[in-house]
Amino acid sequence: MIFNDIADGIVRQVEAVGNGVNEALFEPVIRLGVTGLSRAGKTVFITSLVANLMNRERMPGFLPAAEGRVLTAFLQPQPHDDVPRFDYESHLSAMTGPDPHWPQSTRAVSELRLSFRVKPGGLLSGLRSPRTVHLDIVDYPGEWLLDLALLDMDYATWSEDALKRAEPRKMGGDFLASAHAADPAGEYDEATAKTLSSDFAAYLRDAREAGFSDCTPGRFLLPGEMAGSPALTFAPLPTPTRAPRGSLHREFERRFEAYKSKVVKPFFRDHFSRIDRQIVLVDVLGAIHAGPAALEDLRRAMAEILSAFRPGRNAWLTSLLTGRRVEKILFAATKADHLHHTQHPRLTAVMSALMREAKDRADFAGASTAAMSIAALRTTTEETLDHQGRKLDCVRGTLLDTGKRAAFYPGDLPEDPARLLKPARDGAKAWLDEDYGIMRFAPAEITLKPGEGPPHIRLDRAAEFLLGDRL
Ligand SMILES: Nc1nc2c(ncn2[C@@H]2O[C@H](COP(=O)(O)OP(=O)(O)OP(=O)(O)O)[C@@H](O)[C@H]2O)c(=O)[nH]1
Ligand SMILES: [Mg+2]
């Protein structure tokens, strides 16, 4: 008897080990990074994507679903205990529950695991049993990718750059005044350091609010649990001819280095280096609406963001990746439900043009890339109105500010994206041809039929590009 029990125990242990091995070997994991500058639409995108992957009636362009190969998709505990979970349920109920509203701004990294049971495709499909594929979605702010550039700079170079960038920006005035009034060679004291850094952070927030993209260091916009720590209490200062030990300049220099090693590097090491598929969400319409300066700034920020995907861009990052790379990158212009569909190709053309410039600088080493216009949550319907004898293709939705329903014509995007990008680059103060308006719409009240996810535009195509080949 005793003998048997022991033998049984051993068999069970062997089985358990076997299962562990099976899981590790045969249940592939796709790590999808979702990024974009603040307010680009990351939270809405992930929420709607997950809802539409679980309820696939609105996903005809996502082939594994259209071919009936996805048997189920379900949420699972994520593999990393130290990363906050993406709060899918709250965001979904905000967007699709009674009194629908947009989810709260979230600017820290978070993660969610969605698992699929899929029938294999191809010739042997009848012979093989269904398998499990895990999709780990990682939401992280695009500003954190911009921080990669900081690794190549010392404090003096960064300061010069940041001060120069602030100069032409209206909202930079107050901060520049305090930076120039400070004595960088003078003795460091914490009160001065705090004032300078909070003025700097306030300027970055205002710049972001006004539609500017490059508002680094990324963690200054939403410091989270690091608020008030020395690694986040510094600001750019003019370089003095001599910065003695104990001076403000020396101390800021030290903190700038701490920001790099304590904030920037851990993000790239713990999150970025593990990503296989990436979507970069871009609020192109928002930038066009904010004007030429904002569009030019977005173009530069995109180039900078994309260089994070270029191998060899940074020696430290290259050594970290050791041969790993992102296989696919999708650039998606978000909130396309602000435009009548006849204008979507033009929006995509602007997105591609922004990306192409970045691509010229950064060779993605074989990663396949695409550009698309999407709306993760469609809030409008289309209609064509007669306006002074001219037909206007409009969208109609509920305005966020007043709660009233209205039809809206945002202006005609040009067929040639250069009509926007060139004046932006040349420093034009305003658009010549058109005024591009933008309205903020509230999510519409919706009743979902069984099997349906929230309404969207081209979310299925985005999913197909990013995941189709792996399911
Ligand atoms: N009409 C429309 N608006 C959208 C859509 N996606 C996002 N928005 C708008 O953009 C805002 C920002 O979207 P979020 O998903 O919160 O953006 P985010 O990138 O997560 O923003 P942060 O968490 O602040 O970095 C929302 O509050 C909406 O107003 C969309 O598909 N359609
Ligand atoms: Mg968010």
Short mmCIF file of C-alpha atoms and ligand atoms in Angstrom, two decimals:
data_model
loop_
_atom_site.label_atom_id
_atom_site.label_comp_id
_atom_site.label_asym_id
_atom_site.label_seq_id
_atom_site.Cartn_x
_atom_site.Cartn_y
_atom_site.Cartn_z
CA MET A 1 0.00 0.00 0.00
CA ILE A 2 2.55 2.44 1.12
CA PHE A 3 4.59 1.55 -1.88
CA ASN A 4 1.71 2.35 -4.21
CA ASP A 5 1.09 5.70 -2.61
CA ILE A 6 4.65 6.71 -3.07
CA ALA A 7 4.67 5.57 -6.68
CA ASP A 8 1.45 7.51 -7.27
CA GLY A 9 2.94 10.61 -5.75
CA ILE A 10 5.94 10.36 -8.00
CA VAL A 11 3.78 9.93 -11.07
CA ARG A 12 1.74 12.97 -10.13
CA GLN A 13 4.81 15.05 -9.61
CA VAL A 14 6.15 14.03 -12.98
CA GLU A 15 2.81 14.93 -14.52
CA ALA A 16 2.86 18.32 -12.88
CA VAL A 17 6.32 19.00 -14.23
CA GLY A 18 5.16 17.79 -17.63
CA ASN A 19 2.22 20.20 -17.64
CA GLY A 20 4.46 23.08 -16.72
CA VAL A 21 6.76 22.23 -19.59
CA ASN A 22 3.81 21.84 -21.95
CA GLU A 23 2.48 25.23 -21.05
CA ALA A 24 5.82 26.91 -21.48
CA LEU A 25 6.53 25.21 -24.79
CA PHE A 26 3.19 25.01 -26.50
CA GLU A 27 1.20 28.01 -25.34
CA PRO A 28 2.69 30.88 -27.22
CA VAL A 29 2.52 34.40 -25.82
CA ILE A 30 2.20 37.50 -27.97
CA ARG A 31 3.26 40.69 -26.22
CA LEU A 32 1.47 43.64 -27.78
CA GLY A 33 2.67 47.09 -26.81
CA VAL A 34 0.12 49.89 -27.05
CA THR A 35 1.59 53.33 -26.94
CA GLY A 36 0.92 56.90 -28.00
CA LEU A 37 1.36 60.34 -26.55
CA SER A 38 -0.98 61.35 -23.77
CA ARG A 39 -4.65 61.54 -24.84
CA ALA A 40 -3.87 59.68 -28.08
CA GLY A 41 -6.54 57.08 -27.28
CA LYS A 42 -4.66 54.15 -25.69
CA THR A 43 -7.16 53.32 -22.96
CA VAL A 44 -10.16 53.49 -25.30
CA PHE A 45 -8.30 51.39 -27.86
CA ILE A 46 -7.35 48.58 -25.47
CA THR A 47 -10.80 48.48 -23.91
CA SER A 48 -12.61 48.29 -27.22
CA LEU A 49 -10.10 45.87 -28.72
CA VAL A 50 -10.47 43.43 -25.83
CA ALA A 51 -14.28 43.75 -25.85
CA ASN A 52 -14.34 43.13 -29.60
CA LEU A 53 -11.97 40.18 -29.34
CA MET A 54 -14.20 38.57 -26.74
CA ASN A 55 -17.40 39.36 -28.70
CA ARG A 56 -16.37 39.08 -32.31
CA GLU A 57 -19.50 39.90 -34.35
CA ARG A 58 -18.09 43.25 -35.43
CA MET A 59 -14.71 41.85 -36.46
CA PRO A 60 -15.18 40.63 -40.05
CA GLY A 61 -11.71 41.84 -41.06
CA PHE A 62 -10.01 39.84 -38.31
CA LEU A 63 -9.57 36.57 -40.13
CA PRO A 64 -9.08 34.09 -37.27
CA ALA A 65 -12.51 35.23 -36.02
CA ALA A 66 -14.13 35.50 -39.46
CA GLU A 67 -12.98 31.97 -40.32
CA GLY A 68 -14.52 30.74 -37.08
CA ARG A 69 -11.18 29.55 -35.71
CA VAL A 70 -11.36 31.47 -32.45
CA LEU A 71 -13.37 29.25 -30.14
CA THR A 72 -13.22 31.47 -27.07
CA ALA A 73 -11.33 34.45 -25.75
CA PHE A 74 -11.19 35.05 -22.03
CA LEU A 75 -9.34 37.23 -19.54
CA GLN A 76 -6.78 35.65 -17.28
CA PRO A 77 -4.57 36.82 -14.45
CA GLN A 78 -1.54 38.49 -16.01
CA PRO A 79 1.87 36.90 -15.61
CA HIS A 80 3.61 39.84 -13.90
CA ASP A 81 2.69 40.52 -10.29
CA ASP A 82 4.47 43.84 -10.13
CA VAL A 83 2.63 45.65 -12.95
CA PRO A 84 -0.83 47.18 -12.36
CA ARG A 85 -3.61 45.39 -14.22
CA PHE A 86 -5.29 47.36 -17.00
CA ASP A 87 -8.67 48.19 -15.48
CA TYR A 88 -10.69 46.78 -18.35
CA GLU A 89 -14.01 46.36 -16.54
CA SER A 90 -14.18 49.95 -15.25
CA HIS A 91 -13.16 51.43 -18.58
CA LEU A 92 -15.68 49.31 -20.46
CA SER A 93 -18.52 50.18 -18.15
CA ALA A 94 -17.60 53.89 -18.42
CA MET A 95 -17.76 53.72 -22.22
CA THR A 96 -20.70 51.40 -22.78
CA GLY A 97 -22.76 51.51 -19.57
CA PRO A 98 -25.68 53.82 -18.85
CA ASP A 99 -24.65 57.51 -19.08
CA PRO A 100 -21.61 56.62 -21.22
CA HIS A 101 -18.49 58.71 -20.69
CA TRP A 102 -14.79 58.58 -21.54
CA PRO A 103 -12.46 56.75 -19.20
CA GLN A 104 -10.10 58.64 -16.90
CA SER A 105 -6.64 59.57 -18.04
CA THR A 106 -4.10 56.88 -17.11
CA ARG A 107 -0.45 57.53 -17.52
CA ALA A 108 1.32 54.66 -15.89
CA VAL A 109 2.14 51.34 -17.42
CA SER A 110 -0.47 48.57 -17.07
CA GLU A 111 -1.01 45.10 -18.43
CA LEU A 112 -3.80 42.66 -19.30
CA ARG A 113 -3.76 39.02 -20.45
CA LEU A 114 -6.37 37.79 -22.91
CA SER A 115 -6.20 34.12 -23.83
CA PHE A 116 -7.61 32.47 -26.93
CA ARG A 117 -8.59 28.90 -27.67
CA VAL A 118 -8.02 28.56 -31.40
CA LYS A 119 -8.58 25.81 -33.92
CA PRO A 120 -5.52 25.41 -36.10
CA GLY A 121 -5.93 26.48 -39.72
CA GLY A 122 -4.47 24.94 -42.87
CA LEU A 123 -4.35 21.40 -44.21
CA LEU A 124 -3.96 19.59 -40.92
CA SER A 125 -6.64 21.60 -39.16
CA GLY A 126 -8.95 18.63 -38.77
CA LEU A 127 -6.24 16.54 -37.17
CA ARG A 128 -4.88 18.89 -34.58
CA SER A 129 -6.67 19.82 -31.39
CA PRO A 130 -7.33 23.43 -30.38
CA ARG A 131 -4.48 25.28 -28.76
CA THR A 132 -4.18 28.20 -26.39
CA VAL A 133 -2.49 31.47 -27.33
CA HIS A 134 -2.00 34.24 -24.80
CA LEU A 135 -2.08 37.91 -25.69
CA ASP A 136 -0.39 40.17 -23.16
CA ILE A 137 -1.34 43.78 -23.79
CA VAL A 138 0.95 46.43 -22.33
CA ASP A 139 -0.27 50.03 -22.16
CA TYR A 140 2.55 52.54 -21.73
CA PRO A 141 2.88 56.27 -22.43
CA GLY A 142 4.68 57.32 -25.61
CA GLU A 143 6.40 60.04 -23.62
CA TRP A 144 8.44 57.28 -22.01
CA LEU A 145 9.87 56.34 -25.41
CA LEU A 146 10.86 59.94 -25.99
CA ASP A 147 12.94 59.63 -22.84
CA LEU A 148 15.28 57.26 -24.68
CA ALA A 149 16.95 60.30 -26.24
CA LEU A 150 17.91 61.48 -22.77
CA LEU A 151 20.24 58.51 -22.37
CA ASP A 152 22.52 59.94 -25.03
CA MET A 153 22.65 63.39 -23.50
CA ASP A 154 24.42 64.91 -20.58
CA TYR A 155 22.67 67.44 -18.42
CA ALA A 156 24.22 70.49 -20.13
CA THR A 157 23.24 69.35 -23.63
CA TRP A 158 19.75 68.43 -22.53
CA SER A 159 19.33 71.78 -20.75
CA GLU A 160 20.36 73.74 -23.80
CA ASP A 161 17.96 71.73 -25.94
CA ALA A 162 15.03 72.01 -23.54
CA LEU A 163 15.49 75.75 -23.06
CA LYS A 164 15.68 76.28 -26.80
CA ARG A 165 12.50 74.31 -27.30
CA ALA A 166 10.66 76.35 -24.67
CA GLU A 167 11.63 79.69 -26.19
CA PRO A 168 9.16 79.96 -29.08
CA ARG A 169 6.35 78.44 -27.02
CA LYS A 170 4.03 80.98 -25.46
CA MET A 171 3.48 78.93 -22.32
CA GLY A 172 7.24 78.68 -21.76
CA GLY A 173 7.55 82.31 -20.62
CA ASP A 174 7.21 81.90 -16.87
CA PHE A 175 9.53 78.96 -16.64
CA LEU A 176 12.18 80.61 -18.84
CA ALA A 177 12.05 83.70 -16.65
CA SER A 178 12.72 81.66 -13.51
CA ALA A 179 15.41 79.55 -15.23
CA HIS A 180 17.27 82.66 -16.35
CA ALA A 181 16.81 84.36 -12.99
CA ALA A 182 18.33 81.37 -11.14
CA ASP A 183 22.05 81.24 -10.43
CA PRO A 184 23.20 77.80 -11.60
CA ALA A 185 26.67 78.32 -10.11
CA GLY A 186 25.20 79.43 -6.78
CA GLU A 187 24.78 77.14 -3.83
CA TYR A 188 22.04 74.55 -4.18
CA ASP A 189 19.00 74.81 -1.93
CA GLU A 190 15.95 72.59 -2.02
CA ALA A 191 13.38 75.42 -2.09
CA THR A 192 14.85 76.86 -5.29
CA ALA A 193 15.14 73.39 -6.79
CA LYS A 194 11.49 72.67 -6.03
CA THR A 195 10.23 75.96 -7.48
CA LEU A 196 12.25 75.54 -10.66
CA SER A 197 11.12 71.99 -11.14
CA SER A 198 7.46 72.72 -10.48
CA ASP A 199 7.57 75.71 -12.88
CA PHE A 200 9.14 73.42 -15.45
CA ALA A 201 6.52 70.70 -14.93
CA ALA A 202 3.73 73.29 -15.18
CA TYR A 203 5.16 74.51 -18.47
CA LEU A 204 5.33 70.94 -19.80
CA ARG A 205 1.72 70.31 -18.86
CA ASP A 206 0.57 73.56 -20.50
CA ALA A 207 2.57 72.72 -23.61
CA ARG A 208 0.97 69.28 -23.74
CA GLU A 209 -2.44 70.87 -23.25
CA ALA A 210 -1.77 73.24 -26.15
CA GLY A 211 -1.11 70.28 -28.43
CA PHE A 212 2.69 70.03 -28.27
CA SER A 213 4.07 66.51 -28.29
CA ASP A 214 7.64 66.63 -27.13
CA CYS A 215 7.17 67.29 -23.45
CA THR A 216 10.00 65.29 -21.90
CA PRO A 217 11.07 64.08 -19.37
CA GLY A 218 8.01 61.88 -19.67
CA ARG A 219 7.56 61.26 -15.96
CA PHE A 220 7.16 64.99 -15.26
CA LEU A 221 3.70 64.92 -16.83
CA LEU A 222 2.35 62.35 -14.42
CA PRO A 223 4.84 61.38 -11.77
CA GLY A 224 2.60 58.89 -9.93
CA GLU A 225 4.29 57.40 -6.91
CA MET A 226 7.57 59.17 -7.74
CA ALA A 227 6.13 62.66 -7.17
CA GLY A 228 8.47 64.81 -5.13
CA SER A 229 11.42 62.42 -5.31
CA PRO A 230 14.81 63.97 -6.17
CA ALA A 231 14.99 62.08 -9.47
CA LEU A 232 11.97 64.17 -10.52
CA THR A 233 12.98 67.45 -8.92
CA PHE A 234 15.18 69.18 -11.43
CA ALA A 235 14.85 71.49 -14.42
CA PRO A 236 17.00 72.63 -17.33
CA LEU A 237 19.33 75.53 -16.52
CA PRO A 238 21.73 77.62 -18.59
CA THR A 239 25.27 76.23 -18.29
CA PRO A 240 27.52 78.43 -16.16
CA THR A 241 31.21 78.84 -17.05
CA ARG A 242 32.08 77.09 -13.81
CA ALA A 243 29.78 74.93 -11.70
CA PRO A 244 31.46 74.38 -8.33
CA ARG A 245 30.73 71.42 -6.14
CA GLY A 246 27.49 71.90 -4.19
CA SER A 247 26.05 74.25 -6.80
CA LEU A 248 22.52 74.07 -8.16
CA HIS A 249 23.87 73.02 -11.56
CA ARG A 250 25.91 70.15 -10.10
CA GLU A 251 22.97 68.87 -8.08
CA PHE A 252 20.59 69.03 -11.06
CA GLU A 253 23.17 67.24 -13.14
CA ARG A 254 23.25 64.45 -10.55
CA ARG A 255 19.44 64.22 -10.48
CA PHE A 256 19.23 64.16 -14.25
CA GLU A 257 21.56 61.14 -14.20
CA ALA A 258 19.38 59.55 -11.49
CA TYR A 259 16.31 60.06 -13.67
CA LYS A 260 18.03 58.16 -16.44
CA SER A 261 19.14 55.24 -14.30
CA LYS A 262 16.16 54.99 -11.93
CA VAL A 263 13.32 55.85 -14.30
CA VAL A 264 14.26 55.55 -17.96
CA LYS A 265 16.37 52.40 -17.94
CA PRO A 266 14.03 50.25 -15.80
CA PHE A 267 11.16 50.96 -18.19
CA PHE A 268 13.14 49.84 -21.23
CA ARG A 269 14.51 46.83 -19.39
CA ASP A 270 11.28 45.60 -17.79
CA HIS A 271 8.67 46.46 -20.39
CA PHE A 272 9.89 47.70 -23.74
CA SER A 273 12.45 44.95 -24.35
CA ARG A 274 9.78 42.23 -24.18
CA ILE A 275 7.40 43.54 -26.83
CA ASP A 276 6.86 41.60 -30.11
CA ARG A 277 4.07 43.62 -31.71
CA GLN A 278 3.50 47.33 -31.34
CA ILE A 279 0.74 49.76 -32.11
CA VAL A 280 1.52 53.48 -31.98
CA LEU A 281 -1.64 55.54 -31.64
CA VAL A 282 -1.44 59.08 -32.96
CA ASP A 283 -3.97 61.86 -32.57
CA VAL A 284 -3.21 63.32 -35.98
CA LEU A 285 -6.52 65.18 -36.13
CA GLY A 286 -5.87 66.81 -32.77
CA ALA A 287 -2.49 68.09 -33.95
CA ILE A 288 -3.89 69.38 -37.25
CA HIS A 289 -6.58 71.18 -35.31
CA ALA A 290 -4.00 72.71 -32.93
CA GLY A 291 -2.16 74.19 -35.94
CA PRO A 292 1.08 73.96 -37.95
CA ALA A 293 3.43 74.24 -34.95
CA ALA A 294 1.72 71.32 -33.21
CA LEU A 295 1.83 69.19 -36.36
CA GLU A 296 5.53 69.87 -36.86
CA ASP A 297 6.18 69.06 -33.25
CA LEU A 298 4.22 65.81 -33.64
CA ARG A 299 6.31 64.93 -36.67
CA ARG A 300 9.50 65.38 -34.71
CA ALA A 301 8.16 63.49 -31.72
CA MET A 302 7.12 60.59 -33.97
CA ALA A 303 10.59 60.39 -35.48
CA GLU A 304 12.02 60.33 -32.00
CA ILE A 305 9.56 57.71 -30.77
CA LEU A 306 10.24 55.50 -33.74
CA SER A 307 13.95 55.66 -33.29
CA ALA A 308 13.42 53.57 -30.15
CA PHE A 309 12.59 50.73 -32.56
CA ARG A 310 15.75 51.19 -34.58
CA PRO A 311 18.42 48.71 -33.68
CA GLY A 312 21.70 50.32 -32.82
CA ARG A 313 20.00 53.56 -31.90
CA ASN A 314 21.42 53.31 -28.43
CA ALA A 315 24.21 50.97 -27.41
CA TRP A 316 22.72 50.20 -24.01
CA LEU A 317 19.31 49.37 -25.50
CA THR A 318 20.89 47.24 -28.23
CA SER A 319 22.74 45.15 -25.68
CA LEU A 320 19.50 44.75 -23.75
CA LEU A 321 17.56 43.51 -26.75
CA THR A 322 20.23 41.03 -27.86
CA GLY A 323 18.70 40.11 -31.17
CA ARG A 324 15.07 40.45 -30.12
CA ARG A 325 13.00 42.82 -32.14
CA VAL A 326 9.49 44.07 -32.65
CA GLU A 327 8.10 42.14 -35.63
CA LYS A 328 5.24 44.43 -36.60
CA ILE A 329 4.50 48.07 -35.95
CA LEU A 330 1.15 49.64 -36.75
CA PHE A 331 0.75 53.41 -36.85
CA ALA A 332 -2.86 54.31 -36.31
CA ALA A 333 -4.44 57.74 -36.61
CA THR A 334 -7.12 57.60 -33.91
CA LYS A 335 -10.56 59.17 -33.54
CA ALA A 336 -11.34 58.78 -37.26
CA ASP A 337 -15.05 58.89 -36.38
CA HIS A 338 -14.61 62.69 -36.40
CA LEU A 339 -14.37 62.46 -40.18
CA HIS A 340 -16.75 61.23 -42.85
CA HIS A 341 -15.33 58.01 -44.31
CA THR A 342 -14.61 59.75 -47.62
CA GLN A 343 -11.81 61.56 -45.82
CA HIS A 344 -10.27 58.55 -44.12
CA PRO A 345 -7.78 57.83 -46.93
CA ARG A 346 -6.49 61.39 -46.58
CA LEU A 347 -6.06 61.01 -42.86
CA THR A 348 -4.18 57.77 -43.46
CA ALA A 349 -2.01 59.59 -46.00
CA VAL A 350 -1.02 62.18 -43.40
CA MET A 351 -0.30 59.36 -40.93
CA SER A 352 1.87 57.58 -43.52
CA ALA A 353 3.70 60.76 -44.38
CA LEU A 354 4.51 61.38 -40.73
CA MET A 355 5.69 57.81 -40.46
CA ARG A 356 7.66 57.83 -43.69
CA GLU A 357 9.82 60.67 -42.50
CA ALA A 358 10.52 58.79 -39.35
CA LYS A 359 11.18 55.64 -41.33
CA ASP A 360 13.79 57.40 -43.40
CA ARG A 361 15.69 57.99 -40.20
CA ALA A 362 15.00 54.68 -38.57
CA ASP A 363 15.30 51.42 -40.38
CA PHE A 364 13.08 49.05 -38.48
CA ALA A 365 15.28 46.08 -39.35
CA GLY A 366 12.72 44.04 -41.17
CA ALA A 367 9.76 44.82 -38.92
CA SER A 368 6.71 45.18 -41.10
CA THR A 369 4.90 48.47 -40.71
CA ALA A 370 1.53 49.84 -41.79
CA ALA A 371 -0.55 52.98 -41.33
CA MET A 372 -4.30 53.10 -40.77
CA SER A 373 -7.09 55.40 -39.64
CA ILE A 374 -9.20 53.91 -36.88
CA ALA A 375 -11.78 54.77 -34.27
CA ALA A 376 -11.68 52.43 -31.31
CA LEU A 377 -15.11 53.65 -30.24
CA ARG A 378 -17.29 55.11 -32.92
CA THR A 379 -19.35 57.98 -31.52
CA THR A 380 -20.85 59.40 -34.71
CA THR A 381 -23.01 58.59 -37.69
CA GLU A 382 -22.49 60.05 -41.16
CA GLU A 383 -24.71 62.38 -43.12
CA THR A 384 -24.43 64.68 -46.10
CA LEU A 385 -25.90 68.17 -45.73
CA ASP A 386 -26.64 70.91 -48.25
CA HIS A 387 -24.86 74.06 -47.21
CA GLN A 388 -25.18 77.13 -49.44
CA GLY A 389 -25.46 74.99 -52.52
CA ARG A 390 -22.47 72.85 -51.52
CA LYS A 391 -22.71 69.25 -50.37
CA LEU A 392 -20.95 68.76 -47.06
CA ASP A 393 -20.03 65.30 -45.76
CA CYS A 394 -20.61 65.57 -42.04
CA VAL A 395 -20.64 63.43 -38.94
CA ARG A 396 -23.32 63.67 -36.27
CA GLY A 397 -22.88 62.92 -32.61
CA THR A 398 -23.50 64.12 -29.08
CA LEU A 399 -21.29 67.03 -28.13
CA LEU A 400 -19.30 66.42 -24.99
CA ASP A 401 -19.67 69.96 -23.64
CA THR A 402 -23.38 70.54 -24.10
CA GLY A 403 -24.83 67.06 -24.42
CA LYS A 404 -26.66 68.28 -27.55
CA ARG A 405 -26.66 66.34 -30.79
CA ALA A 406 -25.11 68.16 -33.72
CA ALA A 407 -23.80 67.61 -37.23
CA PHE A 408 -20.23 68.69 -37.70
CA TYR A 409 -18.02 69.41 -40.69
CA PRO A 410 -14.33 69.38 -39.73
CA GLY A 411 -12.92 70.83 -42.97
CA ASP A 412 -11.50 69.03 -45.98
CA LEU A 413 -8.13 67.38 -45.49
CA PRO A 414 -5.89 67.91 -48.53
CA GLU A 415 -5.25 65.00 -50.85
CA ASP A 416 -1.53 65.64 -50.68
CA PRO A 417 -0.25 65.50 -47.09
CA ALA A 418 2.61 67.83 -48.03
CA ARG A 419 0.03 70.62 -48.09
CA LEU A 420 0.01 70.28 -44.32
CA LEU A 421 3.48 69.01 -43.51
CA LYS A 422 5.39 71.56 -45.56
CA PRO A 423 3.88 74.74 -44.07
CA ALA A 424 4.22 73.08 -40.66
CA ARG A 425 7.91 72.53 -41.26
CA ASP A 426 8.34 76.04 -42.63
CA GLY A 427 6.97 77.47 -39.40
CA ALA A 428 3.63 78.76 -40.73
CA LYS A 429 1.51 80.40 -38.05
CA ALA A 430 -1.84 79.15 -39.36
CA TRP A 431 -3.25 76.94 -42.10
CA LEU A 432 -3.88 78.81 -45.33
CA ASP A 433 -6.41 76.66 -47.12
CA GLU A 434 -8.82 75.57 -44.45
CA ASP A 435 -9.70 75.85 -40.83
CA TYR A 436 -9.66 72.43 -39.27
CA GLY A 437 -12.17 72.22 -36.51
CA ILE A 438 -12.60 69.47 -34.03
CA MET A 439 -15.49 68.69 -31.74
CA ARG A 440 -15.31 66.43 -28.77
CA PHE A 441 -18.08 63.90 -28.93
CA ALA A 442 -19.37 61.86 -26.03
CA PRO A 443 -19.65 58.11 -26.41
CA ALA A 444 -23.09 57.27 -27.77
CA GLU A 445 -25.68 55.28 -25.82
CA ILE A 446 -25.51 51.80 -27.28
CA THR A 447 -27.39 48.57 -26.93
CA LEU A 448 -25.18 45.66 -27.83
CA LYS A 449 -26.67 42.50 -29.28
CA PRO A 450 -25.27 39.22 -27.96
CA GLY A 451 -21.88 38.57 -29.50
CA GLU A 452 -21.28 42.21 -30.40
CA GLY A 453 -18.47 44.40 -29.11
CA PRO A 454 -18.64 48.23 -29.09
CA PRO A 455 -18.93 49.94 -32.49
CA HIS A 456 -15.60 50.92 -34.05
CA ILE A 457 -13.89 51.79 -37.32
CA ARG A 458 -11.28 49.34 -38.66
CA LEU A 459 -10.39 47.86 -35.29
CA ASP A 460 -10.72 44.46 -36.97
CA ARG A 461 -8.14 45.42 -39.59
CA ALA A 462 -5.79 46.64 -36.90
CA ALA A 463 -6.19 43.34 -35.03
CA GLU A 464 -5.61 41.39 -38.24
CA PHE A 465 -2.37 43.21 -38.96
CA LEU A 466 -1.10 42.87 -35.41
CA LEU A 467 -2.25 39.36 -34.47
CA GLY A 468 -3.82 37.59 -37.45
CA ASP A 469 -0.73 35.58 -38.37
CA ARG A 470 -0.21 34.27 -34.85
CA LEU A 471 -3.68 32.85 -34.19
N1 LIG B 1 -14.55 60.22 -30.97
C1 LIG B 1 -13.59 59.47 -30.44
N2 LIG B 1 -12.85 59.97 -29.45
C2 LIG B 1 -11.90 59.19 -28.91
C3 LIG B 1 -11.64 57.86 -29.38
N3 LIG B 1 -10.62 57.36 -28.67
C4 LIG B 1 -10.26 58.33 -27.78
N4 LIG B 1 -11.04 59.42 -27.92
C5 LIG B 1 -10.94 60.71 -27.18
O1 LIG B 1 -9.62 60.86 -26.71
C6 LIG B 1 -9.60 60.95 -25.30
C7 LIG B 1 -8.39 60.24 -24.77
O2 LIG B 1 -8.54 58.84 -24.93
P1 LIG B 1 -7.80 57.82 -23.95
O3 LIG B 1 -8.03 56.47 -24.49
O4 LIG B 1 -8.12 58.10 -22.54
O5 LIG B 1 -6.31 58.27 -24.27
P2 LIG B 1 -4.97 57.79 -23.55
O6 LIG B 1 -3.93 57.73 -24.63
O7 LIG B 1 -5.22 56.57 -22.75
O8 LIG B 1 -4.72 59.05 -22.63
P3 LIG B 1 -3.85 59.12 -21.30
O9 LIG B 1 -4.24 57.97 -20.45
O10 LIG B 1 -4.20 60.44 -20.73
O11 LIG B 1 -2.43 59.08 -21.78
C8 LIG B 1 -10.92 60.35 -24.83
O12 LIG B 1 -11.30 60.91 -23.60
C9 LIG B 1 -11.84 60.75 -25.96
O13 LIG B 1 -12.28 62.07 -25.81
C10 LIG B 1 -12.43 57.37 -30.46
O14 LIG B 1 -12.29 56.25 -30.96
N5 LIG B 1 -13.39 58.22 -30.95
MG MG B 2 -4.89 56.04 -20.88
#
